[in-house]
XYZ file of C-alpha atoms in Angstrom:
181
model
C -64.309 13.394 105.532
C -63.011 13.779 109.041
C -61.410 10.268 109.772
C -61.355 8.344 112.892
C -58.705 9.078 115.712
C -55.449 7.200 115.273
C -56.039 5.453 118.639
C -59.085 3.833 120.267
C -57.418 4.646 123.782
C -55.652 7.390 125.472
C -51.818 7.183 124.866
C -51.517 8.705 128.578
C -53.321 5.701 129.990
C -51.109 3.258 128.247
C -48.073 5.267 129.398
C -48.940 4.973 133.133
C -49.309 1.043 132.541
C -45.844 0.857 131.091
C -44.153 3.554 133.010
C -43.135 5.571 129.853
C -43.519 9.155 128.505
C -46.706 9.694 126.700
C -44.717 10.246 123.452
C -42.667 7.092 123.520
C -42.512 6.152 119.923
C -42.519 2.277 120.417
C -45.358 2.725 122.861
C -47.422 4.608 120.327
C -46.635 2.158 117.546
C -48.025 -0.619 119.820
C -51.103 1.413 120.471
C -51.621 2.042 116.826
C -51.333 -1.828 116.077
C -53.839 -2.611 118.931
C -56.141 -0.009 117.501
C -55.724 -1.476 113.786
C -56.359 -4.954 115.316
C -59.594 -4.085 116.938
C -60.914 -2.013 114.018
C -60.286 -4.988 111.812
C -61.785 -7.507 114.138
C -65.229 -5.421 114.383
C -64.860 -4.254 110.740
C -65.550 -0.534 111.451
C -63.543 2.451 113.061
C -65.580 2.499 116.144
C -64.654 6.179 116.851
C -66.427 9.049 115.318
C -66.034 9.647 111.566
C -67.855 12.679 109.969
C -69.016 13.268 106.219
C -67.970 9.684 105.251
C -68.962 8.794 101.713
C -69.699 5.162 100.965
C -70.657 3.626 97.742
C -72.814 0.573 97.919
C -74.722 -1.928 95.562
C -78.408 -2.043 95.739
C -79.745 -5.228 97.148
C -83.227 -5.599 95.771
C -84.290 -5.817 99.362
C -85.882 -3.264 101.863
C -82.850 -2.977 103.950
C -79.268 -1.722 103.016
C -76.285 -2.474 105.589
C -73.945 0.438 106.063
C -70.408 -0.682 106.566
C -69.984 1.271 109.965
C -72.312 2.020 112.879
C -73.839 3.520 114.646
C -75.100 5.928 112.388
C -75.081 9.437 114.031
C -76.220 11.556 111.152
C -77.510 10.806 107.561
C -76.517 13.617 105.317
C -77.744 12.246 101.880
C -78.554 9.107 99.911
C -78.300 8.967 96.209
C -79.334 6.093 93.977
C -77.609 6.024 90.561
C -77.082 9.841 90.977
C -80.589 10.887 92.095
C -81.044 11.952 95.612
C -83.444 9.798 97.660
C -85.536 11.311 100.391
C -87.631 9.864 103.056
C -84.783 7.039 103.950
C -85.438 5.714 107.334
C -82.502 4.280 109.416
C -82.011 1.827 112.202
C -79.190 3.902 113.794
C -77.514 1.511 116.015
C -77.503 -1.269 113.520
C -76.387 1.039 110.819
C -79.140 -0.142 108.372
C -81.023 1.977 105.854
C -84.740 1.250 105.148
C -86.045 2.340 101.402
C -88.738 4.653 101.623
C -90.636 2.696 98.928
C -89.871 -0.825 99.465
C -86.577 -2.019 98.304
C -83.137 -0.853 97.092
C -82.985 -1.438 93.455
C -80.774 -4.348 92.525
C -77.846 -3.491 90.261
C -77.923 0.273 91.385
C -75.200 2.371 92.913
C -76.238 3.856 96.235
C -73.935 6.721 97.374
C -74.311 7.522 101.299
C -72.911 10.478 103.070
C -72.952 10.073 106.824
C -71.406 10.498 110.213
C -70.785 7.293 112.239
C -69.026 5.941 115.175
C -68.811 6.850 118.929
C -67.449 9.742 120.826
C -65.982 9.078 123.273
C -64.856 5.465 122.450
C -66.696 3.131 124.801
C -64.617 2.360 128.093
C -64.507 -1.473 127.397
C -63.013 -0.996 123.927
C -60.467 1.367 125.198
C -59.512 -0.954 127.956
C -59.323 -3.955 125.735
C -56.998 -2.018 123.321
C -54.855 -0.977 126.140
C -54.311 -4.463 127.167
C -53.477 -5.595 123.656
C -51.148 -2.650 123.280
C -49.423 -3.635 126.478
C -48.853 -7.194 125.094
C -47.646 -5.994 121.905
C -45.137 -3.599 123.579
C -43.749 -6.437 125.687
C -43.333 -8.586 122.547
C -39.772 -9.411 122.379
C -38.573 -9.729 118.831
C -35.359 -11.204 120.078
C -32.839 -12.683 117.799
C -34.093 -16.308 117.112
C -30.853 -17.810 115.886
C -27.122 -16.903 115.560
C -24.763 -18.985 113.752
C -21.025 -18.293 113.828
C -18.837 -20.926 111.834
C -19.995 -24.299 113.321
C -21.750 -22.968 116.511
C -25.395 -22.221 116.308
C -27.355 -20.604 119.367
C -31.060 -20.213 119.232
C -33.076 -17.863 121.449
C -36.903 -18.110 122.166
C -39.015 -15.287 120.742
C -42.691 -14.546 121.318
C -44.055 -14.788 117.749
C -47.673 -13.654 118.408
C -49.893 -11.849 120.694
C -53.013 -13.667 121.860
C -56.475 -12.225 122.907
C -58.062 -12.124 126.271
C -61.667 -12.830 127.210
C -61.949 -9.154 127.596
C -60.940 -8.510 124.092
C -63.186 -11.173 122.766
C -66.096 -9.717 124.533
C -65.466 -6.067 123.386
C -65.086 -7.285 119.849
C -68.453 -9.316 119.958
C -70.233 -6.241 121.480
C -69.036 -3.866 118.549
C -68.741 -6.052 115.653
C -70.932 -5.589 112.468
C -72.003 -7.938 109.744
C -71.957 -11.137 111.722
C -73.771 -13.219 109.162
C -70.569 -14.723 107.707
C -69.656 -16.468 111.091
C -72.172 -19.274 110.194
């Protein structure tokens, strides 16, 4: 399997915003953190992954939801070890349709497929860069110093919020929305 890129945005773009070298360790760590947050929010890698193997449980229904989309290429589908041919796919939604009706309940379905987007959509990259800028600027300053009987506290930013741009990008690319009800 060829995994996803470590970043959902170009480090050079973030370096320009922050006025840093493209290989600045702290900046790259912020970009990795923002990428992980976005992937966690949308529940899939977003960027292209090839030859990914996933194991799913049969649902007893016609449709089987893949854990990542869009589906770029379906290599093979096996149900309890036997290859299944004629599987149709809703590529953008990442849904497989069983050729003869339904996916057998209590079965193991092994799917090998390519999924994701190359290049990463611009709105995703832009939201990730904004989040990485905020993470980079997060000041983990000393919160409290105590010396003998004197104590001094400093304010520290404890969390990075989200923007409406971030929220819109997450909503546009998120999978498996059914548990939001």
